[in-house]
Structure formats: C-alpha cells, structure tokens
Short mmCIF file of C-alpha atoms in Angstrom, two decimals:
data_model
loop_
_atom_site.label_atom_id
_atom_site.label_comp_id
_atom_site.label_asym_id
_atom_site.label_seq_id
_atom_site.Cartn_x
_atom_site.Cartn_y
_atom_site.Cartn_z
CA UNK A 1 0.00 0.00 0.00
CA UNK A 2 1.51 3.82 -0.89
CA UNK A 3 1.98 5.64 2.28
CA UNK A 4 -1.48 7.74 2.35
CA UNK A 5 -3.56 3.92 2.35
CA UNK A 6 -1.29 3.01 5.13
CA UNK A 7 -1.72 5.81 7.59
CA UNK A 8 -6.04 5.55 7.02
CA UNK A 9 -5.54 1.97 7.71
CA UNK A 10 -3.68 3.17 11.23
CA UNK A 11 -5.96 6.02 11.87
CA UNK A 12 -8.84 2.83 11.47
CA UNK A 13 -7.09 0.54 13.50
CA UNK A 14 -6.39 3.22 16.45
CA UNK A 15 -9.77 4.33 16.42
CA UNK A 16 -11.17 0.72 17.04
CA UNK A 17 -8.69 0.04 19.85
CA UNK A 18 -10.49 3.43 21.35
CA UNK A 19 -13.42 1.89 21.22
CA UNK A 20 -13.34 -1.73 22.36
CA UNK A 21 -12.92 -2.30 25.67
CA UNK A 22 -12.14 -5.89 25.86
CA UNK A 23 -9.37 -8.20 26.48
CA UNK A 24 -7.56 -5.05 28.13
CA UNK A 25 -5.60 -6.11 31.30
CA UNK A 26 -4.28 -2.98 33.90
CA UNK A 27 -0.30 -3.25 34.43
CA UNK A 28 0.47 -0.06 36.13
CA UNK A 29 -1.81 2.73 37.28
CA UNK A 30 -0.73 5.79 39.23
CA UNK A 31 -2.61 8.83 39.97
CA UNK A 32 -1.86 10.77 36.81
CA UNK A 33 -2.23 7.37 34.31
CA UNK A 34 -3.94 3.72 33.93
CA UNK A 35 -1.26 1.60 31.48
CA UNK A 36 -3.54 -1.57 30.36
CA UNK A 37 -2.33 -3.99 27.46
CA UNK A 38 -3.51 -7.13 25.81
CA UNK A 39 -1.39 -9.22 23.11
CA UNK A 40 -1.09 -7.15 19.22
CA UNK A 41 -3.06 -8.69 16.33
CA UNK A 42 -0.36 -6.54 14.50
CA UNK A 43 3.06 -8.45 15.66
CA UNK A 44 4.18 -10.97 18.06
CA UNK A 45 4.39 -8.32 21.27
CA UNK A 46 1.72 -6.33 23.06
CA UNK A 47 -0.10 -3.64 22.27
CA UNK A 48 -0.20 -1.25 25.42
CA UNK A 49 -2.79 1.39 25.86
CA UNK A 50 -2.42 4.65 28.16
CA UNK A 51 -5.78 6.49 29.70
CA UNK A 52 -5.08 9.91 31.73
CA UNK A 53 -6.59 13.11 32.57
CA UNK A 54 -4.51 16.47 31.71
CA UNK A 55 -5.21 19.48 33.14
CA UNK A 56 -5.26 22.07 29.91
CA UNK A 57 -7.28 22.43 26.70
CA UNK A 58 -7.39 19.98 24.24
CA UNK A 59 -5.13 22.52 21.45
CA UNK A 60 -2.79 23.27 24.27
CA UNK A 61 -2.17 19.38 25.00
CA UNK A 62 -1.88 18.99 21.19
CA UNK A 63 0.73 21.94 20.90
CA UNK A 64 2.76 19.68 23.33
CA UNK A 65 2.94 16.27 21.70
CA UNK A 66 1.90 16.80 18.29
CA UNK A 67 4.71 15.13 15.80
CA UNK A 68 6.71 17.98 13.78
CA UNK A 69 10.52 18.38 13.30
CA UNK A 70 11.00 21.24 15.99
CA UNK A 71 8.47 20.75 17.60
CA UNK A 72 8.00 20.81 21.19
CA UNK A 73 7.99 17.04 21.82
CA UNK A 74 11.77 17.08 22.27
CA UNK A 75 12.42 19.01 24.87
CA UNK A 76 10.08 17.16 27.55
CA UNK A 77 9.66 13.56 26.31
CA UNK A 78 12.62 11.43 27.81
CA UNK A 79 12.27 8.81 24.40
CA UNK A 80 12.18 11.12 22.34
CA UNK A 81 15.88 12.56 21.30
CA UNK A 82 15.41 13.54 17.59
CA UNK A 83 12.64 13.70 15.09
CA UNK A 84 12.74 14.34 11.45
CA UNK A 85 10.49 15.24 8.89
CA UNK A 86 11.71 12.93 5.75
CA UNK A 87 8.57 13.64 3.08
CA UNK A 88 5.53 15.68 3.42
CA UNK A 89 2.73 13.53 1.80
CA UNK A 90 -0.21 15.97 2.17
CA UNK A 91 -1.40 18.70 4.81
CA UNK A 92 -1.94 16.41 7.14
CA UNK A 93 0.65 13.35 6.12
CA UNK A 94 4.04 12.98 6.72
CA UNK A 95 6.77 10.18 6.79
CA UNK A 96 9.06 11.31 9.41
CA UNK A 97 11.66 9.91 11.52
CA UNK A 98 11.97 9.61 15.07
CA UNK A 99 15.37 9.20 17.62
CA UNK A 100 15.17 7.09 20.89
CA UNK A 101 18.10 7.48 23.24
CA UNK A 102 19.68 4.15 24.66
CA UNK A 103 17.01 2.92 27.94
CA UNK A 104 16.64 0.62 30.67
CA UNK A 105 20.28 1.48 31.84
CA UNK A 106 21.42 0.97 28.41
CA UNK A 107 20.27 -2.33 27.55
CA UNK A 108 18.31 -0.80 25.07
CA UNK A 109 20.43 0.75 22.52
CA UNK A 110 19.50 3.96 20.80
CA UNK A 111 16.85 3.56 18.08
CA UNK A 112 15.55 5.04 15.52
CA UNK A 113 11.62 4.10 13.40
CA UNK A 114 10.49 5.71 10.18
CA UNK A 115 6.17 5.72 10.20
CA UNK A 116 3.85 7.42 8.09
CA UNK A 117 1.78 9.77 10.11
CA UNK A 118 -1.39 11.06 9.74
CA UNK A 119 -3.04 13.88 11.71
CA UNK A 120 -6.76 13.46 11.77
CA UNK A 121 -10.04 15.51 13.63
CA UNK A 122 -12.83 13.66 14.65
CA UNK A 123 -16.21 14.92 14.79
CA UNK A 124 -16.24 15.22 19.06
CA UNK A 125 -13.23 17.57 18.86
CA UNK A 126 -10.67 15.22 19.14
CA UNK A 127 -7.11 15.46 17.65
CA UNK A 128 -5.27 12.64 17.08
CA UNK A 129 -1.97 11.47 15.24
CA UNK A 130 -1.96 8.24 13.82
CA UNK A 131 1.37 6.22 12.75
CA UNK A 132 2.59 2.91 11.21
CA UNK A 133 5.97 1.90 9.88
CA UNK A 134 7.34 2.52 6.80
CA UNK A 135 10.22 2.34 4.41
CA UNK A 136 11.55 5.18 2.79
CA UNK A 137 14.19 5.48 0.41
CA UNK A 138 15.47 9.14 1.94
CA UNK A 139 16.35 6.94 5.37
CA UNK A 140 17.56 3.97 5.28
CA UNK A 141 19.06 1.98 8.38
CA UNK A 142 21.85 3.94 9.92
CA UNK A 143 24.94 3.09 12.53
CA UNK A 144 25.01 3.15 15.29
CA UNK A 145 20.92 3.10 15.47
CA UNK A 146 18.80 0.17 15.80
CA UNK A 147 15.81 -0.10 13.20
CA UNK A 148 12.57 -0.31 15.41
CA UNK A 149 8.63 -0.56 14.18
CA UNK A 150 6.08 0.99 15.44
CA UNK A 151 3.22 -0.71 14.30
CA UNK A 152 -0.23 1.15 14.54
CA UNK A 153 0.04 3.81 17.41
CA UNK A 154 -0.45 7.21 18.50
CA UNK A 155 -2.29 9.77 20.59
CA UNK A 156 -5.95 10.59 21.23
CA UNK A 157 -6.57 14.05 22.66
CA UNK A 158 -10.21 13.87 23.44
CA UNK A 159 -12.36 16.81 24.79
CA UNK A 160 -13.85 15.81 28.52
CA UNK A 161 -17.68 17.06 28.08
CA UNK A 162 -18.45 20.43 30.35
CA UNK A 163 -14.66 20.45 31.35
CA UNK A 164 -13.27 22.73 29.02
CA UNK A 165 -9.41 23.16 30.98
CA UNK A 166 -9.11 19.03 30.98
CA UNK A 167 -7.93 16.43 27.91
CA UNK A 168 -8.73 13.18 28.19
CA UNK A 169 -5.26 11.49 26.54
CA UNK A 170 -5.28 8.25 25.32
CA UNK A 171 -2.30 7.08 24.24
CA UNK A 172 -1.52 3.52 22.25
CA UNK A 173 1.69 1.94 21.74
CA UNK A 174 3.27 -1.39 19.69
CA UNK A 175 6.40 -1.16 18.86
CA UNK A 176 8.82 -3.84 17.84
CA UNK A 177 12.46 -3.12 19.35
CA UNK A 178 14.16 -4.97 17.55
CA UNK A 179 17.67 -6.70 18.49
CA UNK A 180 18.21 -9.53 20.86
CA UNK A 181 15.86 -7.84 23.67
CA UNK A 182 14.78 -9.95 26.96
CA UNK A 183 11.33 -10.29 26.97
CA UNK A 184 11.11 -9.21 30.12
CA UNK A 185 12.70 -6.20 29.70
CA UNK A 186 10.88 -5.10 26.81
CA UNK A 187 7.86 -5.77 29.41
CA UNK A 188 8.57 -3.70 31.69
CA UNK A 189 10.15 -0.91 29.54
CA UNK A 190 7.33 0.16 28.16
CA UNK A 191 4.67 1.00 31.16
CA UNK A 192 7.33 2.38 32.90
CA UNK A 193 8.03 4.79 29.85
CA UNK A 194 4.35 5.86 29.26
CA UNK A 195 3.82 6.78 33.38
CA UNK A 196 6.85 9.16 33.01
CA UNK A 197 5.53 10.66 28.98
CA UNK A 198 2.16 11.82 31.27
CA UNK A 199 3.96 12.85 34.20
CA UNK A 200 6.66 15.16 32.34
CA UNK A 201 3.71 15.95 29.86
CA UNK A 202 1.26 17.50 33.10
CA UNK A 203 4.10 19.55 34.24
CA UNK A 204 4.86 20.78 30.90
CA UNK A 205 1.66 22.14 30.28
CA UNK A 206 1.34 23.78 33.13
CA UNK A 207 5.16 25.81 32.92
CA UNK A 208 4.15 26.94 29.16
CA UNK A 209 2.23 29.76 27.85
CA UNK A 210 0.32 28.88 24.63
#
C-alpha cells in the first residue's frame, strides 16, 4: 500500500482500539495514568494502551505532543531525542523519523523508526496522530541506530464534556524493538516509559504559555 492507504488503515485501527474495551488487562496505574495492554493482532508483542486526565485544553495538549521536526515534543519527552520530517505527503501526512536514546540502563540501545503519520479531527473535537511503519528510500538503516517498528500507534486528545481546561489522553503503543531484547525487559520498559511521557507531559503544560 503507498503511504497515504497506510496511515487511514492506522488512523482505522487506532480508532477501534479506542473503542473496544475488551481483552484489556491494567499493568500499572498511578494517579496521573492507567497503562492496560492485551497481546497485538499486528506483531508478536503487546499492544499497550495509556488512559489519563490532563489538566489544559485539548489545542494546548496537542501543541505539546503533536509530531513535527521542531516541535516541542523534544524538549520534555525522555524517548524522544530527535525527530525528522523525511517527506511531506499531504497537509496532514508525513513520513518522518523519530530518535530514541539508549534505555533501561542501556540495555536498550539507541533507536531510531520511520512511520507514516497522519493527523486526523474527529467529529467530538478530538485530535489525534496516527502512525505505522514505513520504508523510505530518503532513510535507510543507519549506525550506530537500531531499526525499530512501530506498528499502529499514537495519541488521542479527546475533549472531557463540560470540562473545558481538561484532555482526556489516550495514548496507544506497539512497537517492535528490535535486536536480541529480553522479553522481560521489553515488558517492563514500556509501562514504565508511558507513566513518566504523562507525568513530564502534566508539568509541561502547566510551565508553558500557549
């Protein structure tokens, strides 16, 4: 499929996972986030899903995580250490590539994944991003980086009804790590990553002025 069928088919697959509620199983909960996951229908891992209350406007949540090359992502998201716009598709598609730092007291080496990403609106005022992995000739594999996937993922900022200063954020992740990983590791890698992206995301709405 070109790269504008492939990001529908995310935004499609991330909207059903908003949806259905079944089969998800709670693996870390604080009082800022609920991490839940059940197994991918996508690849052999899990897919992990993050629910969470922020205290600011939907736009002003969206301002903070919304995928662009300069964007603001990279200065408060720990995993995030570069990101790179590689092809602009349309107004609201890009391929684009994205820089993980090494994790997990560095038995994750650094990574880098290269998605098609689609920015889509939804009726109930909710902005979303939607991404899947692609190739693209413009960025190939690179030393001393570690190909990763992310297979159909992204962010859900979703108006809470008669609470105009609060964004419900839902948050989906599946993403293949590649290398010669422990299980167990990869496990416990990820809830422990999406707690701190909502913690360092609440206190970065509040210290900015949009």
């Amino acid at each position: 499929m070109e790269y504008t069928e492939l990001a529908r088919s995310a935004a499609d697959k991330l909207l059903s996972y908003s949806k259905d509620q079944s089969g998800w199983k709670l693996c870390k909960r604080t009082g800022e986030v609920a991490v839940y996951w059940r197994p991918s229908t996508e690849f052999s891992g899990n897919l992990y899903k993050g629910e969470g209350i922020v205290p600011a406007k939907p736009e002003h949540v969206w301002e903070c995580i919304k995928p662009e090359a300069g964007g603001m992502r990279v200065k408060w998201d720990n995993n995030v250490q570069d990101f790179q716009l590689i092809e602009a598709i349309a107004d609201d598609t890009t391929v684009c590539r994205t820089v993980t730092p090494s994790a997990a007291m560095n038995i994750i080496a650094p990574r880098d994944f290269v998605d098609v990403i689609l920015i889509k609106r939804y009726e109930d005022g909710s902005i979303t991003s939607n991404a899947t992995n692609v190739e693209h000739p413009g960025c190939p594999p690179q030393r001393p980086f570690v190909r990763g996937f992310n297979h159909s993922c992204g962010c859900f900022c979703v108006p809470v009804p008669g609470e105009p200063e609060k964004t419900q954020l839902l948050s989906f992740f599946q993403t293949d790590l590649s290398g010669y990983l422990p299980k167990s590791v990869v496990e416990s890698f990820f809830p422990y990553s999406m707690v701190n992206f909502y913690s360092n995301l609440r206190k970065t709405v509040k210290t900015i002025n949009l």
